[in-house]
Coordinates of C-alpha atoms in Angstrom, one line a residue:
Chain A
X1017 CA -22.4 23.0 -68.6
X1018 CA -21.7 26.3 -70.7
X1019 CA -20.1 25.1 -73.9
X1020 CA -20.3 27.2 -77.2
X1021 CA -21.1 24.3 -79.8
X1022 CA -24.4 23.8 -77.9
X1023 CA -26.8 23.8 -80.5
X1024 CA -30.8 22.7 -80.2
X1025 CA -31.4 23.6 -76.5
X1026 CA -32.1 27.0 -75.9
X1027 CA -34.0 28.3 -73.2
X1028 CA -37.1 26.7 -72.7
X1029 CA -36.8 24.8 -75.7
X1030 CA -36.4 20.5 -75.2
X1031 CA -33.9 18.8 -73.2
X1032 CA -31.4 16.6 -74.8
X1033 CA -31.2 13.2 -73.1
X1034 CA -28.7 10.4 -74.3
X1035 CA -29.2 7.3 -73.7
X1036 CA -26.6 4.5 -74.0
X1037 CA -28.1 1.0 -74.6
X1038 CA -26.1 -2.3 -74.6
X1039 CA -26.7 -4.2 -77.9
X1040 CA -28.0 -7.7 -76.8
X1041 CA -30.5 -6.2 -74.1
X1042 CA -31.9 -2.6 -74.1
X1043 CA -31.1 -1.8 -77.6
X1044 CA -33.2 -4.4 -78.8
X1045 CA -36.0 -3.6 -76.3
X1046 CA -35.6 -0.2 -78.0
X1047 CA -36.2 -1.4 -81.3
X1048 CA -39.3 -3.9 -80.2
X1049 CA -40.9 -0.5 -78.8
X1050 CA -40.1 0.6 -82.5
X1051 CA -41.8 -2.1 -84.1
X1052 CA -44.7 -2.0 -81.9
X1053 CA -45.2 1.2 -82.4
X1054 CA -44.8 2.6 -78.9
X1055 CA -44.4 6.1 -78.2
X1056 CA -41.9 8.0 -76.4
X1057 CA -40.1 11.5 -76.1
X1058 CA -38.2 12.2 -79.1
X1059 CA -36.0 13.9 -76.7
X1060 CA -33.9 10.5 -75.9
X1061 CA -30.8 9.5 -78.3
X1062 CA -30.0 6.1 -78.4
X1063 CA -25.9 5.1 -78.6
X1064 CA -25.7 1.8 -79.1
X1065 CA -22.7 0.4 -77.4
X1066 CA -21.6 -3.6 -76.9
X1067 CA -22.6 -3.5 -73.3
X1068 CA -23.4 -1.4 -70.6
X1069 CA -19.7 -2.1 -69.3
X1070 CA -18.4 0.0 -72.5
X1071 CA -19.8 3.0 -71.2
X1072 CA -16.5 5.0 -69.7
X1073 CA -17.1 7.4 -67.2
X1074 CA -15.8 9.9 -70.1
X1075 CA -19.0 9.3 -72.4
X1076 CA -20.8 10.5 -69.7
X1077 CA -18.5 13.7 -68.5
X1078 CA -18.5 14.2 -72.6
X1079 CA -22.2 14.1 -73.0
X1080 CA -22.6 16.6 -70.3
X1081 CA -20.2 19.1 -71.4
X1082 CA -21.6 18.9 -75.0
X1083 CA -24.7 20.0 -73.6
X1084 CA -26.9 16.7 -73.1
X1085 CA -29.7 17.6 -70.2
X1086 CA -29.4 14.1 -69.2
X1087 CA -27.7 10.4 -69.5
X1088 CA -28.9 7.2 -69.5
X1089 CA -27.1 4.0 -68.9
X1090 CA -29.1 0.4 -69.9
X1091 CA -28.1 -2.9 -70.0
X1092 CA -29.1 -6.5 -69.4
X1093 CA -30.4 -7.7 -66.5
X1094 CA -27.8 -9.0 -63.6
X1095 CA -26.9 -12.3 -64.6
X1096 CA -28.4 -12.2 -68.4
X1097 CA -24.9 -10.0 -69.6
X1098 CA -23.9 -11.2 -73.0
X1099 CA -20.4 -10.5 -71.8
X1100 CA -21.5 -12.9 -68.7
X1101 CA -20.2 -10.2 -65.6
X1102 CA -20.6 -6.6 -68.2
X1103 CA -22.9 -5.1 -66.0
X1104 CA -21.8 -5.8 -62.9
X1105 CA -18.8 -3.8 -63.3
X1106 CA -21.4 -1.7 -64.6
X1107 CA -23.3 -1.3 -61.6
X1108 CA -20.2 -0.7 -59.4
X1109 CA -19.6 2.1 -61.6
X1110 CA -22.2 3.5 -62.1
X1111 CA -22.9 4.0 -58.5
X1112 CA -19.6 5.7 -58.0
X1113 CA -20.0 7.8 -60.7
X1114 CA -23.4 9.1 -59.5
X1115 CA -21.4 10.3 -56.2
X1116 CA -18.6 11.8 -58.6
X1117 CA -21.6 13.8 -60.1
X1118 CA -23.1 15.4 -57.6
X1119 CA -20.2 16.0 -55.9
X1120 CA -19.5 18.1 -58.7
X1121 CA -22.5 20.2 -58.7
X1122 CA -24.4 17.8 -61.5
X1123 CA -27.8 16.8 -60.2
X1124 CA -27.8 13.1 -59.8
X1125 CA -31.5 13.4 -61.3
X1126 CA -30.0 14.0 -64.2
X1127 CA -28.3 10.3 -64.6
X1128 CA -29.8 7.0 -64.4
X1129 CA -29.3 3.3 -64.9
X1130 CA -31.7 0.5 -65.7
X1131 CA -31.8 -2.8 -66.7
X1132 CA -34.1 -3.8 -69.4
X1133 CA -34.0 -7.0 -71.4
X1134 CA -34.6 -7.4 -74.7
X1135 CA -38.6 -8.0 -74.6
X1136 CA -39.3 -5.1 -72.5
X1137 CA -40.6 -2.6 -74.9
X1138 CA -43.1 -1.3 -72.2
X1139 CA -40.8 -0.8 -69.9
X1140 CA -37.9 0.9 -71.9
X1141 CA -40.9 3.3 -73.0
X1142 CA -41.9 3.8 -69.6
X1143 CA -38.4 4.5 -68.6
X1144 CA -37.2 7.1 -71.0
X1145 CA -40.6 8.8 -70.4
X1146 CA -39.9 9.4 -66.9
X1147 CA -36.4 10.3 -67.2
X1148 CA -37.3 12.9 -69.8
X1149 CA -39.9 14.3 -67.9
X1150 CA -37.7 14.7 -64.5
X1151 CA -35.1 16.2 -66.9
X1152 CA -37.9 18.6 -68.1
X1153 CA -38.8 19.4 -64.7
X1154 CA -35.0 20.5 -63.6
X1155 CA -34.8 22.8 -66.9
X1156 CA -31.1 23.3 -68.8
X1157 CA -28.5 24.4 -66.8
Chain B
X1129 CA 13.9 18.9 -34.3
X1130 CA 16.2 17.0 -32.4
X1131 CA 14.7 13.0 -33.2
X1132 CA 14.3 15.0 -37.3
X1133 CA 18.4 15.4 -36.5
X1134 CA 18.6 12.1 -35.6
X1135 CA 16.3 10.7 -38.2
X1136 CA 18.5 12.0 -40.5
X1137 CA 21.7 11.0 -39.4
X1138 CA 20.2 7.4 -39.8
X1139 CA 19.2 8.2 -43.0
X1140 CA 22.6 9.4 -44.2
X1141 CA 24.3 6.4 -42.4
X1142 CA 22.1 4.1 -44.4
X1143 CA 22.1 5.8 -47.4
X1144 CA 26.3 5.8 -47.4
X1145 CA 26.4 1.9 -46.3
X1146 CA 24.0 0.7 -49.6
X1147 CA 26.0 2.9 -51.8
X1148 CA 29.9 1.8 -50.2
X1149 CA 28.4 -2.0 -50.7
X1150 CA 26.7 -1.6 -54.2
X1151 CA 23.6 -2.6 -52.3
X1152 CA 22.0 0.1 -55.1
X1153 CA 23.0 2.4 -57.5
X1154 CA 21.5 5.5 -55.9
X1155 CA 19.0 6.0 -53.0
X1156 CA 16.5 8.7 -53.9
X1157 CA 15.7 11.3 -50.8
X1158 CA 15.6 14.6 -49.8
X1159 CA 17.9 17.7 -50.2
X1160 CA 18.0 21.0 -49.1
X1161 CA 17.4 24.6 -50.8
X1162 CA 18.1 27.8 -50.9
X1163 CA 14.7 28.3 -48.8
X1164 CA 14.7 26.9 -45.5
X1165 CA 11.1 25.9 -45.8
X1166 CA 11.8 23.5 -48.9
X1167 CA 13.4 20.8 -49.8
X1168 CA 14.0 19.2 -52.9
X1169 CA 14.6 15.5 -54.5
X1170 CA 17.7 14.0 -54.3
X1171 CA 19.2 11.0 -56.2
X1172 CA 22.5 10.4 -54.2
X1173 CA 24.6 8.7 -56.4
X1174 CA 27.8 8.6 -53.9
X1175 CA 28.3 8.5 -50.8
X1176 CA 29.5 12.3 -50.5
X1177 CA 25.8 12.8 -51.7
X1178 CA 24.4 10.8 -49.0
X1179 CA 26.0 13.1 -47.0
X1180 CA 23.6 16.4 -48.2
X1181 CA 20.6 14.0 -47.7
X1182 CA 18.0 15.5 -45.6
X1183 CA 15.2 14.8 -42.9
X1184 CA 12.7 17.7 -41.8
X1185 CA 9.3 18.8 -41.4
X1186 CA 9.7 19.7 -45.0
X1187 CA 10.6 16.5 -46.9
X1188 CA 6.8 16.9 -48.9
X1189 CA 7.1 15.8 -51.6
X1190 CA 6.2 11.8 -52.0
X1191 CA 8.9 9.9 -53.8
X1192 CA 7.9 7.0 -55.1
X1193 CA 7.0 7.5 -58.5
X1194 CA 10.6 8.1 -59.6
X1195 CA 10.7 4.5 -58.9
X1196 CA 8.9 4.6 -62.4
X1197 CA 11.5 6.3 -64.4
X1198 CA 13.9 2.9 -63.9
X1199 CA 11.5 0.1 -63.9
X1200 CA 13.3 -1.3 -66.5
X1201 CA 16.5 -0.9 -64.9
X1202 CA 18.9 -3.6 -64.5
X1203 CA 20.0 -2.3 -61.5
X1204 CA 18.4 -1.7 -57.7
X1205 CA 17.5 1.6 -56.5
X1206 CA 17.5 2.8 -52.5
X1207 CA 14.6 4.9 -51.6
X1208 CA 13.4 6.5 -48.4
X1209 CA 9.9 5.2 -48.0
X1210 CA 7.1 6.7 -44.8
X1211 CA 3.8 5.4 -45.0
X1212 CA 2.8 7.5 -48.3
X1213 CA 6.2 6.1 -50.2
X1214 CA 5.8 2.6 -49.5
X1215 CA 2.1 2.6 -50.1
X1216 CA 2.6 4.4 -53.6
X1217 CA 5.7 1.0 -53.8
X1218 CA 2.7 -1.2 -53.1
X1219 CA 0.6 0.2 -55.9
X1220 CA 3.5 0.3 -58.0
X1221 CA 4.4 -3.8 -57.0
X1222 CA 0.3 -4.3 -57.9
X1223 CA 0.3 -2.9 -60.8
X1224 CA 3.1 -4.8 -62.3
X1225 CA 5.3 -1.6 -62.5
X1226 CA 8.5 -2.2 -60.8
X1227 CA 10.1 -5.6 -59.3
X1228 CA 10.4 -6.0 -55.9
X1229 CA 13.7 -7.6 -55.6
X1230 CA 15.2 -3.8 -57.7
X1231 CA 14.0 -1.9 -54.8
X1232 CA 15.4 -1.2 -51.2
X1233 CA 13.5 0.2 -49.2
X1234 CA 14.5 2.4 -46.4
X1235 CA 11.8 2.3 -43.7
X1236 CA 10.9 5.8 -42.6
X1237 CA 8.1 6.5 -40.3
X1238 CA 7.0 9.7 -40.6
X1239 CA 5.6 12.2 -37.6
X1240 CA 3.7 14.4 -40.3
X1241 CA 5.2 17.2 -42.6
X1242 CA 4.4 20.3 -42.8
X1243 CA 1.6 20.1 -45.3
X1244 CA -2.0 20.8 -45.2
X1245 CA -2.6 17.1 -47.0
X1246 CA -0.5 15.2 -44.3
X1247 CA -2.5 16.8 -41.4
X1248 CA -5.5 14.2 -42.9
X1249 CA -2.7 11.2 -43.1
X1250 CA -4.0 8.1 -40.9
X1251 CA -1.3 5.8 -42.1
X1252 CA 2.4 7.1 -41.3
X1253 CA 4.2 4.3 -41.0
X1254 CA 6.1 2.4 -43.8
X1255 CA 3.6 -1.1 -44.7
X1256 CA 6.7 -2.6 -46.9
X1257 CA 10.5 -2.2 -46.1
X1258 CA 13.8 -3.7 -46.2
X1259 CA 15.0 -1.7 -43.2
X1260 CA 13.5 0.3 -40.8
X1261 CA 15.2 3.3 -40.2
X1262 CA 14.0 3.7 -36.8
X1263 CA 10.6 2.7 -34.6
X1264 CA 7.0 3.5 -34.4
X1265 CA 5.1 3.7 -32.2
X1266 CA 3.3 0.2 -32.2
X1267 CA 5.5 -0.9 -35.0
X1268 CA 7.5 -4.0 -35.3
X1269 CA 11.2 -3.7 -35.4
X1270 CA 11.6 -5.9 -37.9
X1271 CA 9.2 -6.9 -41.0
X1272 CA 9.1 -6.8 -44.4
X1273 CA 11.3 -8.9 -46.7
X1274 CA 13.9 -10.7 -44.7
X1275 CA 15.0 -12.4 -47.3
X1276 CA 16.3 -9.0 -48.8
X1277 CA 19.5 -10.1 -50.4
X1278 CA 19.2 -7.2 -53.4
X1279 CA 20.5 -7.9 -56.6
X1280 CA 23.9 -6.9 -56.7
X1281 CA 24.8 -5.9 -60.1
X1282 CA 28.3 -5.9 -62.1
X1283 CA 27.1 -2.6 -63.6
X1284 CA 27.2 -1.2 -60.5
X1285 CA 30.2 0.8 -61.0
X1286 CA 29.0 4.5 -60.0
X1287 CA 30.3 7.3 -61.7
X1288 CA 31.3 9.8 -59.4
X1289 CA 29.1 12.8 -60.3
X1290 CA 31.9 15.0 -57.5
X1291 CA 32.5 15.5 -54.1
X1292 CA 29.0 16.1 -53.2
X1293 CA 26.8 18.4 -54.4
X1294 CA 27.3 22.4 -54.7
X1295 CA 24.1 23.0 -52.3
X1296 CA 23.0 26.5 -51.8
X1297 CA 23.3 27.8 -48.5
X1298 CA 20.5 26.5 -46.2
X1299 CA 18.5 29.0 -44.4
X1300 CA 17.2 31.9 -46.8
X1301 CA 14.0 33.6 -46.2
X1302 CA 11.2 32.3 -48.4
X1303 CA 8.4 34.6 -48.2
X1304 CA 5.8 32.2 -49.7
X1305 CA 3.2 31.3 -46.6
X1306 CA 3.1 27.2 -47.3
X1307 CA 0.5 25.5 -45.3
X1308 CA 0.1 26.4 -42.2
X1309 CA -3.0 24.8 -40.4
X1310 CA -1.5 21.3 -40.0
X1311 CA -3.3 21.0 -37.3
X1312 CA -4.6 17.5 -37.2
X1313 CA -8.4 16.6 -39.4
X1314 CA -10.3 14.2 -40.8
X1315 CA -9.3 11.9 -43.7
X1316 CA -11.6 12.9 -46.3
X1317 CA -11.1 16.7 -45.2
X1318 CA -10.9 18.2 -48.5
X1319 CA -14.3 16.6 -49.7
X1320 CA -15.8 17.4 -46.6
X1321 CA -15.6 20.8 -47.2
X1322 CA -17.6 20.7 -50.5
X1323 CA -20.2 18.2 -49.7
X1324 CA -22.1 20.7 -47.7
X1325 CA -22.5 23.1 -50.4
X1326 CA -25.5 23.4 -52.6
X1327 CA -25.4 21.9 -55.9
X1328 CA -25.5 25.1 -57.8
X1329 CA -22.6 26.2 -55.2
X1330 CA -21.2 23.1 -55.5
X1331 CA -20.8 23.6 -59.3
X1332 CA -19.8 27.1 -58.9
X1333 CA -17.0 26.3 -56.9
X1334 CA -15.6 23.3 -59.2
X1335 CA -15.9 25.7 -61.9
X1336 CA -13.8 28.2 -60.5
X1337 CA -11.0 25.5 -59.8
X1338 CA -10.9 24.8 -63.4
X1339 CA -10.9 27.8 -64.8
X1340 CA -7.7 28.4 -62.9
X1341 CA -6.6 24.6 -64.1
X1342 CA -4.2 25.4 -67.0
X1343 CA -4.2 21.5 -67.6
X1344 CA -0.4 21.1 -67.8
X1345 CA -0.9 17.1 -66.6
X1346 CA 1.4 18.0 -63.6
X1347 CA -1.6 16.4 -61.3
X1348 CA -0.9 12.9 -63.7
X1349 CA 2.7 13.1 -63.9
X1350 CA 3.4 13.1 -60.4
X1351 CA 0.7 10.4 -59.4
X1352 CA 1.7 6.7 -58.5
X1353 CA -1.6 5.4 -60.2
X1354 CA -1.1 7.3 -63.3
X1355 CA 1.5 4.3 -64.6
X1356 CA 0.0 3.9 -68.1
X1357 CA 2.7 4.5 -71.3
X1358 CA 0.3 5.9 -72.8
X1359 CA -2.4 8.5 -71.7
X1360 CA -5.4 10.1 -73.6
X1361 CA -4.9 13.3 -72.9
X1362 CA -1.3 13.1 -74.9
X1363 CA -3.0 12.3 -78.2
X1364 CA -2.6 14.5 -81.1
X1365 CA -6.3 13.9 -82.2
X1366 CA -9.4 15.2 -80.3
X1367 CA -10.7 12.8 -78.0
X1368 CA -12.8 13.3 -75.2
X1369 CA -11.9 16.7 -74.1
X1370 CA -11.0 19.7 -76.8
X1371 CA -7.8 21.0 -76.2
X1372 CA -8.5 24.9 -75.7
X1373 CA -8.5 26.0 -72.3
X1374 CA -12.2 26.2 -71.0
X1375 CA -13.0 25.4 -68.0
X1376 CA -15.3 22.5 -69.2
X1377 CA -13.0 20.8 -70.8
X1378 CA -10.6 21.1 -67.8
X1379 CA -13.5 19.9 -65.6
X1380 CA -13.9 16.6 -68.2
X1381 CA -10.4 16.1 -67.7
X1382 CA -10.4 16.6 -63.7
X1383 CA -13.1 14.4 -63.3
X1384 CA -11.6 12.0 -65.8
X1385 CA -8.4 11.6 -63.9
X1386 CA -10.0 11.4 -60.7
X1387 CA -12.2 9.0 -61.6
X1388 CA -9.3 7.0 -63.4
X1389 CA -7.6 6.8 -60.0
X1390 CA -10.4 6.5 -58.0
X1391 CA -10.1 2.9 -56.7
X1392 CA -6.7 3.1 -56.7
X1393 CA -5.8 6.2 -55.1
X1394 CA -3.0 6.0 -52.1
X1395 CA -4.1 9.2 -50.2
X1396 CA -0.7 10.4 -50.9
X1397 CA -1.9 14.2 -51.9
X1398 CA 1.3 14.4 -54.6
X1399 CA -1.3 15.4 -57.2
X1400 CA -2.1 18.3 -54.6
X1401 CA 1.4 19.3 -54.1
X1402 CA 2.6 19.6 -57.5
X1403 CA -0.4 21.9 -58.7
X1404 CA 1.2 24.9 -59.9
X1405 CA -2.1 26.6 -59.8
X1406 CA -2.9 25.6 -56.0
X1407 CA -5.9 23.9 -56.9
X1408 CA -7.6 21.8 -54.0
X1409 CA -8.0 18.8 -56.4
X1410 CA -7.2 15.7 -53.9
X1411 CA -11.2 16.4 -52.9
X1412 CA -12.2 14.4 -56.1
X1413 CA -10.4 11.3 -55.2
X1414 CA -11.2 11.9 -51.7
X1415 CA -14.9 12.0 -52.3
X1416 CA -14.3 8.5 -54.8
X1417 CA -12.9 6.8 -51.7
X1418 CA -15.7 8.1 -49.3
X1419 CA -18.0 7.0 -52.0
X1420 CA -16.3 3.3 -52.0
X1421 CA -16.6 3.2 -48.1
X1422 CA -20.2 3.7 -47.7
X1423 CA -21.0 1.2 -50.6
X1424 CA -19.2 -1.8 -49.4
X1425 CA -19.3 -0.6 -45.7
X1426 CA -15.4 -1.6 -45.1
X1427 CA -12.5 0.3 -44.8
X1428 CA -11.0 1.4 -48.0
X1429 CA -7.2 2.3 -47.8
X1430 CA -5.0 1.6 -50.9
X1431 CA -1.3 0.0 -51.2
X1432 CA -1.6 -1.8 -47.8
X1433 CA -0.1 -4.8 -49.2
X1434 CA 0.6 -5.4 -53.3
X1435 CA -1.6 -8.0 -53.9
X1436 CA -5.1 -6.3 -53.7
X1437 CA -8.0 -6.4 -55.5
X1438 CA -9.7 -3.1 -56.1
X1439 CA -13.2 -2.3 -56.4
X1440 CA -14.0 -1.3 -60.0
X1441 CA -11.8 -4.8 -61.0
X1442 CA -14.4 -6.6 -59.2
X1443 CA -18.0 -7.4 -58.5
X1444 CA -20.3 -9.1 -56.2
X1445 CA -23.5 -10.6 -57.0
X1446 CA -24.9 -9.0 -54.2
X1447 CA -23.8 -5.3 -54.9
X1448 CA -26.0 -2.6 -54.1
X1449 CA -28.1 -1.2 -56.9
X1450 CA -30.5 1.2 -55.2
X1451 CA -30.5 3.1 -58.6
X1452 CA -32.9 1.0 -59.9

């Protein structure tokens, strides 16, 4: 979206891609790829938020219309929430959302969701590696 | 015209007998203007302003969120209810907004106004009455609570507000064009006609209706789901959306609102209606429902009865997550 304070992403230059991570699960996978040194885009910001089921639909319209190229939404597996049921309202959610999205002209490439527990360093890597590169692939709009 | 004649006679009739037996303080309906084409709200506190109650093709607007403005009221209140009033009662009754015994509820069902939104209406009839006006087709007689006996209040001493009201003569040309393909379509018609755009197009489009949004919350004010004290676009500080007029920040709080309503949404259109700007929003909540219908696979229509569950409240272990 077309919003003055837009600061690092000009043309061409690299996407912006948040990334909100539930504490117990995907924040700590984060920092376990951290401490093992793994490497991945510098593009991602990690918010760390209680559990994927604090994510409001408005983080995600407000990330957008700051300028972020692309949101991502982790938590812990289904049936491993903290919060016991956290991402299962989650999921419900975030499926709508999606719709809500692309019914408003937002690429649904541009959003995602996975669940990655607290000892998968590899695969939070892998993730926000593929995201970024899809998000790199659809340019800034 | 004749049976809208009739209609209205019973509703007057009604209206008068509640108010001559203290039955309620006032019944909320319709009344006419000085355009023949329109009709207003009417709180008819006597039975002289039973009298200037109307029934047309015009009656639009959806009344049941002035239930709201008395829901701590000590007092019952009569209200013409069709099928979009007493579903918007039902949401109300779920929501823990009003009491069911404060409300009478005069059953109404309703052969379609004149209104783009009520061309798309699959549910007419009144779900929840105390009496039903007159029959539909396919519709019980009788239903509802039986067991009305309404709270009868002491306070119920109604001050005469005068004989009737001083109505503008009926009949005026208004030369406004309102809707006029009511011509019967699908449910979902407004989202319909944006799904088949391209997403650029699609994005185009939404941001042409909020660059015309000038975001004066008349879209939450009049909606039945919108029941919070409290809403985050009143606060002083910024929050999620800036409060200068762009259209992105109108989008966040379009998309915010429908989203807020989205599992909750009665299909009623009033957030439509009261647009001072004309904007085709009811396709947001439209899409949400559409949306909710092809991930459970079932039906999804809101304020059927007051005691549902709706689907961002719940779970099940078994929901889809094809995102993953």
């Amino acid at each position: 979206m077309d919003v003055a304070n837009r600061t690092n992403t000009a043309a061409g230059g690299e996407p912006k891609i948040l990334a909100f991570c539930c504490n117990w699960c995907t924040y700590t996978g984060a920092d376990l790829a951290g401490l093992n040194r793994m490497k991945y885009p510098a593009n991602v910001r990690v918010v760390r938020v209680p559990c994927s089921g604090r994510v409001n639909p408005q983080f995600i319209l407000r990330a957008f219309a700051r300028g972020a190229d692309g949101v991502v939404v982790c938590g812990c597996h289904p049936g491993d929430c903290h919060y016991a049921t956290g991402n299962f309202f989650t999921r419900r959610r975030f499926m709508l959302m999606r719709g809500l999205l692309e019914f408003n002209g937002i690429d649904p490439r541009r959003f995602h969701a996975r669940w990655i527990s607290g000892s998968e360093a590899a695969k939070f890597r892998d993730f926000v590696s593929e995201v970024c590169a899809i998000v790199k692939g659809l340019g800034h709009e | 015209m004749n049976n809208f004649s009739q209609q209205q006679q019973k509703i007057r009739s009604a209206a008068s007998r509640l108010l001559a037996d203290g039955t309620v303080r006032f019944v909320i309906g319709w009344a006419p203007t000085r355009f023949a084409e329109r009709t207003t709200v009417l709180f008819a506190h006597t039975e002289a302003e039973a009298q200037a109650l109307v029934w047309n093709a015009h009656c639009t607007a959806a009344l049941g969120k002035y239930l709201l403005d008395h829901r701590l009221a000590d007092y019952a209140v009569g209200i013409v209810a069709r099928g979009c009033e007493s579903r918007m009662i039902n949401r109300l009754l779920t929501d823990h907004q009003i009491w069911r015994e404060r409300v009478y509820i005069l059953g109404a069902p309703c052969p379609g106004m004149d209104a783009e939104r009520c061309a798309g209406c699959r549910e007419r009839a009144p779900v929840v009455w105390d009496e039903l006006l007159w029959d539909a087709d396919g519709m019980p007689e009788t239903g509802g609570r039986q067991d009305a006996a309404p709270t009868n209040l002491d306070e119920a001493t109604i001050a005469d507000v005068g004989a009737g009201l001083a109505l503008p003569a009926v009949g005026a040309a208004c030369s406004r064009p309102l809707d006029t393909d009511t011509s019967l379509r699908s449910r979902f018609f407004r989202a319909e006609a944006v799904e088949g755009l391209s997403a650029a197009e699609k994005f185009s489009y939404w941001d042409e209706v909020y660059a015309k949004c000038i975001r004066c919350y008349a879209c939450r004010q009049a909606c039945p789901v919108c029941s919070c004290r409290a809403c985050y676009v009143d606060m002083d500080r910024q929050g999620f959306q800036g409060k200068q007029h762009s259209a992105a920040d109108n989008r966040v709080f379009g998309v915010t609102r429908a989203f807020h309503v989205a599992d909750r949404c009665v299909e009623c259109g009033e957030c439509e209606r009261v647009c001072p700007m004309g904007l085709p929003i009811l396709g947001q909540t439209q899409k949400l429902i559409k949306e909710i219908e092809a991930l459970t696979g079932e039906a999804y229509v809101q304020g059927m009865d007051a005691e549902e569950e709706n689907f961002l409240g719940a779970f099940d272990l078994d929901d889809k997550d094809d995102f993953l």
